[in-house]
């Protein structure tokens, strides 16, 4: 994965720890991971982002689903220590009708069970669009989760531009205002990574459909201004746009040149 990233002009990448729809992860290959660590150092890679499976839902009303979440989370964090000091990003979850407060409590519960003082991985809560009963579509909800943690220093936030736009944060007309709000509620020091996507769906639609850079409702101009903003310009940026490899290469170039 590192070589593929390098070949398209990237110096970071995101990968799924297992099938995004859930299931068992492949066995660990320690030699492979050792090779990646050397490769990353040699090519001066930024921190990489592992993405938890979409089926991981800490605030489901089904105990078996919550058990899977804890099992997968624990196992993934164990694996991540083979590539220390990187990020593990997850969707906070969907409360499926139990209510946001209950959802927040269950998410904090899971984190309080799986986070360990000795881990080097920082776990990232992804900002969500608020489709269905998703928790984490407002900065305030993410701040509430973090404030309920025993080890808050192990947790940060990954801002998804498509999701925040769909959630009603106006990164097109009021980028400074959005970052000010983030800073006041969560604290900019917790912002660790960005998912850079355009949005097919309109502002405040609470719908999650990614578009190619410049082909959505956020637009090229706003995304170019976003990547240059001092609040995020040093962070790892991950494209989750509907593209093939050459499409990603073109978008990376476009963003680097903008
Ligand atoms: Fe995601
Ligand atoms: Fe995302
Ligand atoms: Zn999305």
GROMACS .gro file of C-alpha atoms and ligand atoms in nm:
model
  261
    1UNK     CA    1   0.000   0.000   0.000
    2UNK     CA    2   0.288   0.235   0.074
    3UNK     CA    3   0.437   0.185  -0.272
    4UNK     CA    4   0.103   0.245  -0.438
    5UNK     CA    5   0.064   0.568  -0.241
    6UNK     CA    6   0.414   0.679  -0.338
    7UNK     CA    7   0.342   0.607  -0.706
    8UNK     CA    8   0.057   0.859  -0.711
    9UNK     CA    9   0.242   1.134  -0.525
   10UNK     CA   10   0.098   1.063  -0.181
   11UNK     CA   11   0.287   1.050   0.149
   12UNK     CA   12   0.010   0.891   0.353
   13UNK     CA   13  -0.282   0.656   0.294
   14UNK     CA   14  -0.584   0.503   0.460
   15UNK     CA   15  -0.662   0.132   0.471
   16UNK     CA   16  -0.934  -0.089   0.613
   17UNK     CA   17  -0.819  -0.314   0.894
   18UNK     CA   18  -1.057  -0.584   0.767
   19UNK     CA   19  -1.342  -0.616   0.522
   20UNK     CA   20  -1.530  -0.284   0.558
   21UNK     CA   21  -1.852  -0.482   0.596
   22UNK     CA   22  -1.704  -0.666   0.895
   23UNK     CA   23  -1.561  -1.009   0.948
   24UNK     CA   24  -1.227  -1.152   1.040
   25UNK     CA   25  -0.898  -0.975   0.970
   26UNK     CA   26  -0.612  -1.147   0.794
   27UNK     CA   27  -0.335  -1.293   1.005
   28UNK     CA   28  -0.060  -1.054   1.102
   29UNK     CA   29   0.250  -1.045   0.890
   30UNK     CA   30   0.520  -0.904   1.117
   31UNK     CA   31   0.785  -0.897   0.842
   32UNK     CA   32   0.551  -0.701   0.621
   33UNK     CA   33   0.491  -0.447   0.892
   34UNK     CA   34   0.862  -0.418   0.965
   35UNK     CA   35   0.914  -0.349   0.594
   36UNK     CA   36   0.648  -0.081   0.597
   37UNK     CA   37   0.809   0.094   0.893
   38UNK     CA   38   1.140   0.111   0.705
   39UNK     CA   39   0.968   0.224   0.386
   40UNK     CA   40   0.775   0.499   0.565
   41UNK     CA   41   1.089   0.631   0.727
   42UNK     CA   42   1.287   0.620   0.405
   43UNK     CA   43   1.020   0.810   0.212
   44UNK     CA   44   0.933   1.044   0.494
   45UNK     CA   45   0.570   0.936   0.508
   46UNK     CA   46   0.322   1.116   0.730
   47UNK     CA   47   0.107   0.925   0.978
   48UNK     CA   48  -0.126   0.674   0.816
   49UNK     CA   49  -0.489   0.613   0.898
   50UNK     CA   50  -0.648   0.275   0.956
   51UNK     CA   51  -1.027   0.272   0.912
   52UNK     CA   52  -1.245   0.047   1.127
   53UNK     CA   53  -1.514  -0.160   0.951
   54UNK     CA   54  -1.844   0.019   0.889
   55UNK     CA   55  -2.025  -0.254   1.081
   56UNK     CA   56  -1.844  -0.158   1.400
   57UNK     CA   57  -2.123   0.005   1.603
   58UNK     CA   58  -2.051   0.060   1.973
   59UNK     CA   59  -2.399   0.202   2.036
   60UNK     CA   60  -2.616  -0.062   1.873
   61UNK     CA   61  -2.915  -0.187   2.071
   62UNK     CA   62  -2.803  -0.541   1.990
   63UNK     CA   63  -2.556  -0.682   2.248
   64UNK     CA   64  -2.397  -0.911   1.986
   65UNK     CA   65  -2.320  -0.609   1.765
   66UNK     CA   66  -2.166  -0.425   2.060
   67UNK     CA   67  -1.958  -0.733   2.139
   68UNK     CA   68  -1.832  -0.745   1.781
   69UNK     CA   69  -1.740  -0.375   1.812
   70UNK     CA   70  -1.533  -0.440   2.122
   71UNK     CA   71  -1.369  -0.748   1.975
   72UNK     CA   72  -1.278  -0.581   1.644
   73UNK     CA   73  -1.161  -0.261   1.817
   74UNK     CA   74  -0.939  -0.450   2.062
   75UNK     CA   75  -0.793  -0.670   1.791
   76UNK     CA   76  -0.732  -0.377   1.552
   77UNK     CA   77  -0.559  -0.170   1.821
   78UNK     CA   78  -0.335  -0.467   1.900
   79UNK     CA   79  -0.240  -0.491   1.531
   80UNK     CA   80  -0.181  -0.118   1.503
   81UNK     CA   81   0.103  -0.141   1.753
   82UNK     CA   82   0.306  -0.321   1.485
   83UNK     CA   83   0.304   0.013   1.301
   84UNK     CA   84   0.326   0.238   1.607
   85UNK     CA   85   0.229   0.606   1.634
   86UNK     CA   86  -0.040   0.612   1.367
   87UNK     CA   87  -0.416   0.666   1.364
   88UNK     CA   88  -0.720   0.440   1.394
   89UNK     CA   89  -1.036   0.608   1.265
   90UNK     CA   90  -1.390   0.490   1.335
   91UNK     CA   91  -1.748   0.605   1.287
   92UNK     CA   92  -1.874   0.676   1.640
   93UNK     CA   93  -2.189   0.477   1.571
   94UNK     CA   94  -2.565   0.482   1.520
   95UNK     CA   95  -2.788   0.480   1.825
   96UNK     CA   96  -3.072   0.312   1.627
   97UNK     CA   97  -3.347   0.492   1.813
   98UNK     CA   98  -3.204   0.474   2.165
   99UNK     CA   99  -3.131   0.847   2.156
  100UNK     CA  100  -2.813   1.052   2.126
  101UNK     CA  101  -2.738   1.063   2.499
  102UNK     CA  102  -2.751   0.685   2.529
  103UNK     CA  103  -2.543   0.656   2.212
  104UNK     CA  104  -2.276   0.887   2.349
  105UNK     CA  105  -2.264   0.693   2.677
  106UNK     CA  106  -2.222   0.358   2.497
  107UNK     CA  107  -1.946   0.494   2.270
  108UNK     CA  108  -1.756   0.636   2.569
  109UNK     CA  109  -1.805   0.301   2.749
  110UNK     CA  110  -1.645   0.111   2.466
  111UNK     CA  111  -1.352   0.352   2.446
  112UNK     CA  112  -1.301   0.332   2.820
  113UNK     CA  113  -1.272  -0.046   2.790
  114UNK     CA  114  -1.040  -0.068   2.489
  115UNK     CA  115  -0.803   0.229   2.526
  116UNK     CA  116  -0.482   0.144   2.711
  117UNK     CA  117  -0.228   0.384   2.865
  118UNK     CA  118   0.058   0.206   2.686
  119UNK     CA  119  -0.085   0.225   2.332
  120UNK     CA  120   0.089   0.455   2.081
  121UNK     CA  121  -0.207   0.465   1.841
  122UNK     CA  122  -0.437   0.765   1.858
  123UNK     CA  123  -0.801   0.674   1.797
  124UNK     CA  124  -0.994   0.919   1.578
  125UNK     CA  125  -1.365   0.989   1.597
  126UNK     CA  126  -1.487   1.072   1.247
  127UNK     CA  127  -1.721   1.368   1.200
  128UNK     CA  128  -2.045   1.226   1.054
  129UNK     CA  129  -2.312   1.361   0.820
  130UNK     CA  130  -2.599   1.272   1.053
  131UNK     CA  131  -2.775   1.026   0.825
  132UNK     CA  132  -3.014   0.794   1.005
  133UNK     CA  133  -2.938   0.788   1.376
  134UNK     CA  134  -2.566   0.859   1.345
  135UNK     CA  135  -2.391   1.002   1.650
  136UNK     CA  136  -2.111   1.255   1.593
  137UNK     CA  137  -2.258   1.487   1.333
  138UNK     CA  138  -2.203   1.785   1.561
  139UNK     CA  139  -1.882   1.901   1.724
  140UNK     CA  140  -2.071   1.914   2.055
  141UNK     CA  141  -2.152   1.540   2.043
  142UNK     CA  142  -1.789   1.453   1.972
  143UNK     CA  143  -1.680   1.680   2.259
  144UNK     CA  144  -1.925   1.502   2.491
  145UNK     CA  145  -1.778   1.163   2.402
  146UNK     CA  146  -1.424   1.287   2.464
  147UNK     CA  147  -1.515   1.448   2.795
  148UNK     CA  148  -1.644   1.112   2.923
  149UNK     CA  149  -1.311   0.936   2.863
  150UNK     CA  150  -1.057   0.816   3.117
  151UNK     CA  151  -0.775   0.849   2.862
  152UNK     CA  152  -0.877   1.145   2.643
  153UNK     CA  153  -0.514   1.190   2.534
  154UNK     CA  154  -0.551   0.874   2.323
  155UNK     CA  155  -0.835   1.026   2.119
  156UNK     CA  156  -0.857   1.283   1.840
  157UNK     CA  157  -1.091   1.377   1.559
  158UNK     CA  158  -1.082   1.314   1.183
  159UNK     CA  159  -1.277   1.581   0.995
  160UNK     CA  160  -1.454   1.457   0.681
  161UNK     CA  161  -1.525   1.760   0.458
  162UNK     CA  162  -1.821   1.591   0.286
  163UNK     CA  163  -1.974   1.489   0.618
  164UNK     CA  164  -1.939   1.826   0.796
  165UNK     CA  165  -2.080   2.009   0.493
  166UNK     CA  166  -2.378   1.773   0.484
  167UNK     CA  167  -2.412   1.812   0.861
  168UNK     CA  168  -2.454   2.188   0.824
  169UNK     CA  169  -2.106   2.333   0.881
  170UNK     CA  170  -2.051   2.593   0.612
  171UNK     CA  171  -1.693   2.529   0.501
  172UNK     CA  172  -1.771   2.706   0.172
  173UNK     CA  173  -1.870   3.051   0.300
  174UNK     CA  174  -1.744   3.052   0.656
  175UNK     CA  175  -1.438   2.830   0.693
  176UNK     CA  176  -1.284   3.043   0.968
  177UNK     CA  177  -1.612   3.033   1.157
  178UNK     CA  178  -1.625   2.652   1.137
  179UNK     CA  179  -1.272   2.616   1.271
  180UNK     CA  180  -1.344   2.868   1.546
  181UNK     CA  181  -1.646   2.661   1.646
  182UNK     CA  182  -1.439   2.343   1.635
  183UNK     CA  183  -1.176   2.505   1.854
  184UNK     CA  184  -1.431   2.627   2.108
  185UNK     CA  185  -1.615   2.294   2.135
  186UNK     CA  186  -1.350   2.027   2.084
  187UNK     CA  187  -1.018   2.213   2.064
  188UNK     CA  188  -0.812   2.232   1.746
  189UNK     CA  189  -0.533   2.036   1.912
  190UNK     CA  190  -0.760   1.729   1.882
  191UNK     CA  191  -0.793   1.764   1.505
  192UNK     CA  192  -0.553   1.503   1.369
  193UNK     CA  193  -0.657   1.410   1.014
  194UNK     CA  194  -0.885   1.510   0.728
  195UNK     CA  195  -1.098   1.308   0.487
  196UNK     CA  196  -1.098   1.532   0.180
  197UNK     CA  197  -1.411   1.475  -0.027
  198UNK     CA  198  -1.653   1.682  -0.228
  199UNK     CA  199  -2.023   1.625  -0.158
  200UNK     CA  200  -2.282   1.517  -0.410
  201UNK     CA  201  -2.557   1.620  -0.169
  202UNK     CA  202  -2.636   1.979  -0.073
  203UNK     CA  203  -2.537   2.172   0.238
  204UNK     CA  204  -2.715   2.056   0.556
  205UNK     CA  205  -2.877   1.762   0.373
  206UNK     CA  206  -2.758   1.502   0.629
  207UNK     CA  207  -2.687   1.273   0.335
  208UNK     CA  208  -2.351   1.109   0.283
  209UNK     CA  209  -2.251   1.084  -0.084
  210UNK     CA  210  -1.892   1.162  -0.177
  211UNK     CA  211  -1.807   1.338  -0.505
  212UNK     CA  212  -1.480   1.389  -0.688
  213UNK     CA  213  -1.289   1.706  -0.596
  214UNK     CA  214  -1.456   1.997  -0.776
  215UNK     CA  215  -1.751   1.790  -0.896
  216UNK     CA  216  -1.975   1.839  -0.594
  217UNK     CA  217  -2.154   2.104  -0.393
  218UNK     CA  218  -1.843   2.212  -0.199
  219UNK     CA  219  -1.644   2.282  -0.512
  220UNK     CA  220  -1.279   2.319  -0.605
  221UNK     CA  221  -1.233   2.672  -0.475
  222UNK     CA  222  -1.356   2.591  -0.124
  223UNK     CA  223  -1.158   2.265  -0.105
  224UNK     CA  224  -0.841   2.440  -0.224
  225UNK     CA  225  -0.890   2.705   0.046
  226UNK     CA  226  -0.958   2.428   0.299
  227UNK     CA  227  -0.630   2.240   0.247
  228UNK     CA  228  -0.432   2.563   0.284
  229UNK     CA  229  -0.600   2.671   0.607
  230UNK     CA  230  -0.349   2.690   0.894
  231UNK     CA  231  -0.582   2.484   1.117
  232UNK     CA  232  -0.527   2.178   0.898
  233UNK     CA  233  -0.246   2.241   0.650
  234UNK     CA  234  -0.001   2.018   0.844
  235UNK     CA  235  -0.240   1.723   0.886
  236UNK     CA  236  -0.260   1.405   0.678
  237UNK     CA  237  -0.525   1.439   0.407
  238UNK     CA  238  -0.705   1.128   0.283
  239UNK     CA  239  -0.908   1.127  -0.039
  240UNK     CA  240  -1.224   0.913  -0.026
  241UNK     CA  241  -1.353   1.030  -0.362
  242UNK     CA  242  -1.497   0.787  -0.618
  243UNK     CA  243  -1.182   0.737  -0.826
  244UNK     CA  244  -0.935   0.491  -0.965
  245UNK     CA  245  -0.562   0.526  -0.898
  246UNK     CA  246  -0.499   0.773  -1.181
  247UNK     CA  247  -0.794   0.981  -1.062
  248UNK     CA  248  -0.639   1.001  -0.716
  249UNK     CA  249  -0.303   1.098  -0.866
  250UNK     CA  250  -0.472   1.383  -1.054
  251UNK     CA  251  -0.655   1.506  -0.743
  252UNK     CA  252  -0.339   1.497  -0.532
  253UNK     CA  253  -0.161   1.705  -0.797
  254UNK     CA  254  -0.454   1.943  -0.821
  255UNK     CA  255  -0.457   1.999  -0.445
  256UNK     CA  256  -0.079   2.032  -0.418
  257UNK     CA  257  -0.077   2.293  -0.697
  258UNK     CA  258  -0.376   2.490  -0.580
  259LIG    FE1  259  -1.540   0.689   0.732
  260LIG    FE1  260  -1.478   0.971   0.572
  261LIG    ZN1  261  -1.887   0.937   0.390
   0.00000   0.00000   0.00000
